[in-house]
XYZ file of C-alpha atoms in Angstrom:
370
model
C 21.055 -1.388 -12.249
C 19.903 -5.091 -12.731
C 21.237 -8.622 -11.741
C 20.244 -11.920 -13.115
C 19.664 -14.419 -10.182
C 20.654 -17.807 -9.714
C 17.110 -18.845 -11.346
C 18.430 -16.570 -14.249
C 15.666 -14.300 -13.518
C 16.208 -10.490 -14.190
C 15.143 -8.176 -11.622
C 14.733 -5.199 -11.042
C 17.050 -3.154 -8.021
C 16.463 -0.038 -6.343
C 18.960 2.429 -5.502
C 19.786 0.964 -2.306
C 20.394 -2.268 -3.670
C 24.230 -2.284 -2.772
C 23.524 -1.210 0.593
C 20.975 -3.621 1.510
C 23.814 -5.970 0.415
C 26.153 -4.627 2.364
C 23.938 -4.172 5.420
C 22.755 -8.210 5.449
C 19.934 -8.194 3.476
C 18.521 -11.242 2.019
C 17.732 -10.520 -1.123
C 14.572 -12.274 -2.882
C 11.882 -11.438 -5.909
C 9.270 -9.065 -4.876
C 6.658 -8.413 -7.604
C 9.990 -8.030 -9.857
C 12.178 -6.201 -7.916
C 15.167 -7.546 -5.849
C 14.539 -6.467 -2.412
C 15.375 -7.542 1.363
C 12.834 -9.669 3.170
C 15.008 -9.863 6.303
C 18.612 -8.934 7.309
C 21.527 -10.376 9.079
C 21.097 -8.025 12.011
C 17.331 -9.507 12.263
C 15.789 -5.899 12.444
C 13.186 -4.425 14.843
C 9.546 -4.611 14.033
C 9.087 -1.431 15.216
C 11.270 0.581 13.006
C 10.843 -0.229 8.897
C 13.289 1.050 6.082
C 11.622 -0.165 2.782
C 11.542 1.016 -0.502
C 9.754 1.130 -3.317
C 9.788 3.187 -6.951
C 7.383 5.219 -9.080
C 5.928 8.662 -8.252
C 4.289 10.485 -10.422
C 3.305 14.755 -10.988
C -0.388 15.443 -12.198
C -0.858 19.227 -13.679
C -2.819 21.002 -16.147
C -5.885 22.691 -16.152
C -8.148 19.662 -16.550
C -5.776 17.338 -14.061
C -8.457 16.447 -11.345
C -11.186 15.679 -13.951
C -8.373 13.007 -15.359
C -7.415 11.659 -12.233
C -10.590 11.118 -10.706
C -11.800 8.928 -14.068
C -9.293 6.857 -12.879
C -9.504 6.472 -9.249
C -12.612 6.479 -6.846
C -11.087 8.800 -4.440
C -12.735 12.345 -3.859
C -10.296 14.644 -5.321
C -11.918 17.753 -5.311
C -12.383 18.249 -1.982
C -8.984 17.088 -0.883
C -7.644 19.451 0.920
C -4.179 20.540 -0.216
C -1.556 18.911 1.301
C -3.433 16.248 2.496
C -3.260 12.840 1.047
C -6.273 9.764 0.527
C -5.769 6.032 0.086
C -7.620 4.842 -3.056
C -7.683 2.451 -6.021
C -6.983 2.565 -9.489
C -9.958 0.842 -11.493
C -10.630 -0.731 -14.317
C -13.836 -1.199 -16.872
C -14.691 -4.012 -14.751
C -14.646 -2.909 -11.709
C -11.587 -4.739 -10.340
C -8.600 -3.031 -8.563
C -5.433 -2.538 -11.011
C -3.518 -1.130 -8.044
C -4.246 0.995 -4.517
C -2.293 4.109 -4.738
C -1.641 7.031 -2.096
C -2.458 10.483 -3.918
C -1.648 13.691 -2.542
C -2.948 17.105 -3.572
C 0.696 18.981 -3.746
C -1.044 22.552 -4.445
C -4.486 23.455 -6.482
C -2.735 22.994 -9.535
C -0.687 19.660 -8.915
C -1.531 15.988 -7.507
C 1.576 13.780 -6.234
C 0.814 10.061 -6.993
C 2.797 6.748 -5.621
C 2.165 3.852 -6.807
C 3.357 0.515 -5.928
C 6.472 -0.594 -7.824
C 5.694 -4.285 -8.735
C 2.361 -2.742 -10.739
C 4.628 0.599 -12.415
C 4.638 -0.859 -15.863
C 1.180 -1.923 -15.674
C -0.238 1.126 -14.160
C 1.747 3.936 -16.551
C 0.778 1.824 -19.377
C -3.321 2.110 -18.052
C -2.531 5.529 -17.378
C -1.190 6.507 -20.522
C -3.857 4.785 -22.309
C -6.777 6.893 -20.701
C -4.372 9.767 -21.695
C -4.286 9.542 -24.917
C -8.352 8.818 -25.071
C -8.524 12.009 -22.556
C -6.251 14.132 -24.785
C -7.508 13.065 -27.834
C -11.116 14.806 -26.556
C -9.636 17.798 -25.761
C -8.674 17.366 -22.329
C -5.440 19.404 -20.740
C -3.541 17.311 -18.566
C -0.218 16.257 -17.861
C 1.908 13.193 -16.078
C 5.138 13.233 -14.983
C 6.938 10.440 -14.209
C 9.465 11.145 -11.575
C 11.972 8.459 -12.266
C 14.409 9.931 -10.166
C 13.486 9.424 -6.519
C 13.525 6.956 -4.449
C 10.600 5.938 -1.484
C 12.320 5.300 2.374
C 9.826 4.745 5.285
C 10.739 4.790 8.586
C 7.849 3.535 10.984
C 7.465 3.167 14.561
C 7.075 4.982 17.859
C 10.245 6.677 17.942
C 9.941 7.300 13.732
C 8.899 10.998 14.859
C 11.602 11.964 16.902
C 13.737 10.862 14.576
C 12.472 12.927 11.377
C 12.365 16.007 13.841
C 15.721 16.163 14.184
C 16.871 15.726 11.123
C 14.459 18.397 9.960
C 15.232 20.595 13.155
C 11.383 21.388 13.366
C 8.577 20.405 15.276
C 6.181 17.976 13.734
C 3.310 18.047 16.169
C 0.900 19.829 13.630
C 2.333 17.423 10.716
C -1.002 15.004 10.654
C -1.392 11.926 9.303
C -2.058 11.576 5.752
C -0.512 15.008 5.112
C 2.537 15.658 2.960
C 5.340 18.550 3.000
C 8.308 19.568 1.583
C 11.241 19.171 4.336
C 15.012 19.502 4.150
C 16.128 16.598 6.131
C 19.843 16.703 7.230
C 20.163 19.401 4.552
C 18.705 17.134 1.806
C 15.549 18.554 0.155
C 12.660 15.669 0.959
C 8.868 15.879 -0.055
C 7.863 13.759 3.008
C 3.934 12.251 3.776
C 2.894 11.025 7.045
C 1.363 7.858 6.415
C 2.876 4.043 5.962
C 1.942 0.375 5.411
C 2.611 -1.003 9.557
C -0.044 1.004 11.259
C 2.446 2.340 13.129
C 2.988 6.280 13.059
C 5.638 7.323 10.164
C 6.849 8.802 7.271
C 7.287 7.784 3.358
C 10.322 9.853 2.510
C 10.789 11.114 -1.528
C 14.327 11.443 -1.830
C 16.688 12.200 -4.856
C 18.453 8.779 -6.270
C 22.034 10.134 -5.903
C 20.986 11.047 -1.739
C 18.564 7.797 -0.963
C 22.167 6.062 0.744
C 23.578 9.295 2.364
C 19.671 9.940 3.456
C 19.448 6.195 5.006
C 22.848 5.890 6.326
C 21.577 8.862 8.451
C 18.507 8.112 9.652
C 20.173 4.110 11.156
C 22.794 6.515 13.058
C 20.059 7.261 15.381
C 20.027 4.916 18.535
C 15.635 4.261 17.900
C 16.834 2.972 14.079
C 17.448 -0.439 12.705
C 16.722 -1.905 9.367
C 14.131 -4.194 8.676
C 12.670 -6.185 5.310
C 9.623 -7.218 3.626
C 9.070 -10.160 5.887
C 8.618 -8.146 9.261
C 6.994 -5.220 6.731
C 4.404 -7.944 5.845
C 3.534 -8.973 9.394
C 2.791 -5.495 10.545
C 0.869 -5.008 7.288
C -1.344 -8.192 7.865
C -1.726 -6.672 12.002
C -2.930 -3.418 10.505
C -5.263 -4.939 8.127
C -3.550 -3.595 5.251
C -4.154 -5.529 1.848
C -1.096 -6.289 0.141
C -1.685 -6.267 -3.590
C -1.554 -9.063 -6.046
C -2.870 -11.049 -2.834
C -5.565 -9.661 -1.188
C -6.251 -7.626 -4.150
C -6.505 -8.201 -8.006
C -8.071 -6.992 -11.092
C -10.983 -9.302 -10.352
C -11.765 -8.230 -6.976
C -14.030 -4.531 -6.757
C -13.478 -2.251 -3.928
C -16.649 -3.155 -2.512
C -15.941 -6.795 -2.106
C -12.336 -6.160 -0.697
C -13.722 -4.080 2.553
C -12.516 -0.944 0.802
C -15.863 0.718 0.088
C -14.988 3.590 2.367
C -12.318 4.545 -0.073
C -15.357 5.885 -2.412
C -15.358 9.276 -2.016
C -19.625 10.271 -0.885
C -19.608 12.546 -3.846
C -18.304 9.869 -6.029
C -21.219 7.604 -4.937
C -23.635 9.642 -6.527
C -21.933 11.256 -9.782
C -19.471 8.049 -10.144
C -17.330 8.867 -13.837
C -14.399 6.627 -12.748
C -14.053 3.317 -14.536
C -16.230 0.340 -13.330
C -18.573 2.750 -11.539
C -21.119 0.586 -12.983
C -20.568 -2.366 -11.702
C -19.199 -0.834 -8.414
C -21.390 1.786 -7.289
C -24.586 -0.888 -6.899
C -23.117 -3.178 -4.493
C -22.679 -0.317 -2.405
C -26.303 -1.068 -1.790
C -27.372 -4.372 -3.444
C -24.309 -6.151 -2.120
C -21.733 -8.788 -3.045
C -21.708 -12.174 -3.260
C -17.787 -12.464 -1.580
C -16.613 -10.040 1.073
C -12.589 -9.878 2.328
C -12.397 -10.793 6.291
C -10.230 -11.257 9.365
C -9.439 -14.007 11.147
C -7.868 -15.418 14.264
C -6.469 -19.228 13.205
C -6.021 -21.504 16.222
C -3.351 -24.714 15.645
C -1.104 -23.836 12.409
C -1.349 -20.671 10.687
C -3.084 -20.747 7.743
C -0.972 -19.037 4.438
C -2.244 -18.040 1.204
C -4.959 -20.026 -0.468
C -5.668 -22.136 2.803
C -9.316 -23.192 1.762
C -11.854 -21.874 4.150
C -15.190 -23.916 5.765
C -18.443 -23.328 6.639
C -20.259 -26.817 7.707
C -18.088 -29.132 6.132
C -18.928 -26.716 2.623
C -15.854 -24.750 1.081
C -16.773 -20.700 0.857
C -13.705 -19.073 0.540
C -10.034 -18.845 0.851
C -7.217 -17.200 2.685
C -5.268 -14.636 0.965
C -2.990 -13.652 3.236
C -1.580 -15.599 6.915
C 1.173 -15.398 9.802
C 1.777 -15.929 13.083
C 1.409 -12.184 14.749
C 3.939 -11.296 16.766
C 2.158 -8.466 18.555
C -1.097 -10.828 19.501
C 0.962 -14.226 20.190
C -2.161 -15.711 17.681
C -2.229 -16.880 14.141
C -4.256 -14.267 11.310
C -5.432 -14.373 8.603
C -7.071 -12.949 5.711
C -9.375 -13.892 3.193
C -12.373 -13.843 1.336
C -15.414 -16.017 2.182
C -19.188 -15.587 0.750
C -21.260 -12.699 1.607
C -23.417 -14.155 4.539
C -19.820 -15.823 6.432
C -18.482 -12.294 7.061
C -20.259 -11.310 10.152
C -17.599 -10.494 13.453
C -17.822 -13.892 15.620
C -18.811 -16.135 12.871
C -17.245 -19.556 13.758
C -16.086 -21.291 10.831
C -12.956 -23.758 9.987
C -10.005 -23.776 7.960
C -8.146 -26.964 5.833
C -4.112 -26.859 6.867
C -1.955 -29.895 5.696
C -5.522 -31.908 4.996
C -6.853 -30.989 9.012
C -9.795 -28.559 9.870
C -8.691 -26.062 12.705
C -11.016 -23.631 13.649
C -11.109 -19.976 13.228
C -12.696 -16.924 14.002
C -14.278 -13.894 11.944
C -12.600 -10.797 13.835
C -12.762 -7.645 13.113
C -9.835 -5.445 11.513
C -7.403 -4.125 12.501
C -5.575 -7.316 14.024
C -3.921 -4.434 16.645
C -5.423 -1.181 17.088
C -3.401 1.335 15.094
C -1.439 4.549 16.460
C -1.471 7.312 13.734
C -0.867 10.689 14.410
C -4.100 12.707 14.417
C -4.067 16.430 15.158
């Protein structure tokens, strides 16, 4: 289902679409999809509903071997059932898109992707197929088109999934993944989100995303909330959003995400870019990704950043946090300007404010370990 905006732009809509609609949302473009940055109702920070497409099944005998030419993730000694941030790569080095991968059983990996990069990432991934294939390599991807991605985050986000599922999730850990029937409607559920709060990322058939969402705001502990108050929490976490903080020219080393690189990886590599990537794991960068604490005006995207009256960087991502009652920020400056403390300035509206390296996360985050 599409709609052409008043810009006569065509976006893309998710299956809750009409309800978000219906529910207040205020529909803008996100990365090509029409989705709700805020609704009429305002929300609660602590509770998140968003959604987002693309999953994907990995099988076949030579599945892992694929997979891990593609991402820098340690895939062989995931754990089934358990689930690892990492990065799609390309030739270069850069980041095509960060991806959540879970190992669904020996013979099968569960991959979600981020929707605003689908057509760009199948179209990568089919491309290393066919190469893969084409040398005799058994593997196959299957696009699960029909599901769609709720997450519910918060403090209360548990008690809420346990009684839909009528089961205790005490053992469920984060990063982990299951199948669960909630409210009678067969789920494959992960523990994880993008608000460093605890939570799930629900997997839920098209035709039962509504019925499954309409449920789950019946609870007192639920509201809805959009991409605005998603994005906050994100930026508190010190979460990268992509196409931002992260690009196709930017390596995992430079964007802070070296401890994505599986150990093993470090020292057999195979994944694209390893090149380029696995020596500034020792030799270093020349730009690293860094938090900051803004005082006077926040500072948004591409805020130039000083060192001495000299620009070294700029901001990639800013807000006002609600949590801290402060301005942050993120950014990249040059390798040298990243250190915790560092004093350095930033240029809003043509005046230098000041601002502080910090360390991430913003707010400490409350996962559920077991």
């Amino acid at each position: 289902m599409r709609r052409f905006s008043s810009a006569a732009n065509l976006f893309k809509q998710t299956k809750l679409y009409d309800f978000h609609v219906k529910n207040g949302g205020k529909m803008v473009d996100f990365a090509g999809w029409d989705m709700p940055v805020s609704y009429s109702n305002l929300g609660a920070l602590a509770s998140h509903n968003w959604t987002r497409q693309k999953a994907s099944v990995w099988t076949g005998k030579d599945h892992v071997k694929f997979l891990e030419s593609l991402v820098v993730a340690d895939l062989v000694n995931l754990p089934v059932g358990s689930s690892t941030l990492s990065v799609f790569t390309n030739e270069n080095g850069g980041i095509i898109d960060d991806t959540v991968i879970n190992k669904e059983s020996e013979d099968a990996f569960y991959v979600v992707s981020n929707a605003g990069c689908a057509d760009k990432d199948l179209a990568h991934i089919r491309e290393q197929l066919a190469i893969f294939k084409k040398n005799g390599g058994d593997v196959n991807v299957d696009v699960l088109d029909h599901v769609s991605l709720v997450a519910i985050q918060g403090p209360s986000a548990a008690k809420v999934v346990e009684g839909l599922a009528k089961t205790n999730l005490d053992k469920f850990a984060f990063m982990t993944a299951k199948k669960l029937e909630l409210a009678g409607i067969p789920c494959y559920v992960s523990r994880c989100g993008y608000t460093g709060e605890d939570g799930f990322e629900i997997s839920v058939p098209h035709e039962k995303v509504v019925e499954l969402t309409e449920t789950l705001l019946s609870h007192p502990d639920v509201e809805l909330a959009g991409l605005g108050a998603r994005d906050s929490l994100r930026l508190e976490a010190g979460l990268c959003l992509y196409g931002h903080d992260l690009n196709e020219e930017i390596t995992p080393v430079e964007g802070a995400l070296t401890w994505t690189i599986g150990q093993r990886r470090r020292k057999e590599g195979g994944f694209l870019g390893a090149e380029k990537i696995l020596p500034q794991i020792k030799g270093g960068v020349s730009k690293r990704r860094i938090g900051l604490i803004v005082e006077g005006a926040p500072a948004r995207e591409h805020t130039e950043i000083y060192a001495d009256g000299k620009k070294i960087g700029e901001i990639t991502s800013g807000c006002p946090s609600p949590t801290l009652k402060k301005n942050i920020a993120m950014g990249y400056v040059q390798n040298g300007f990243h250190k915790s403390g560092t004093e350095l300035q930033v240029k809003v509206r043509n005046k230098m404010q000041k601002a502080v390296v910090t360390k991430m996360p913003f707010v400490p985050a409350n996962y559920h370990r077991v």
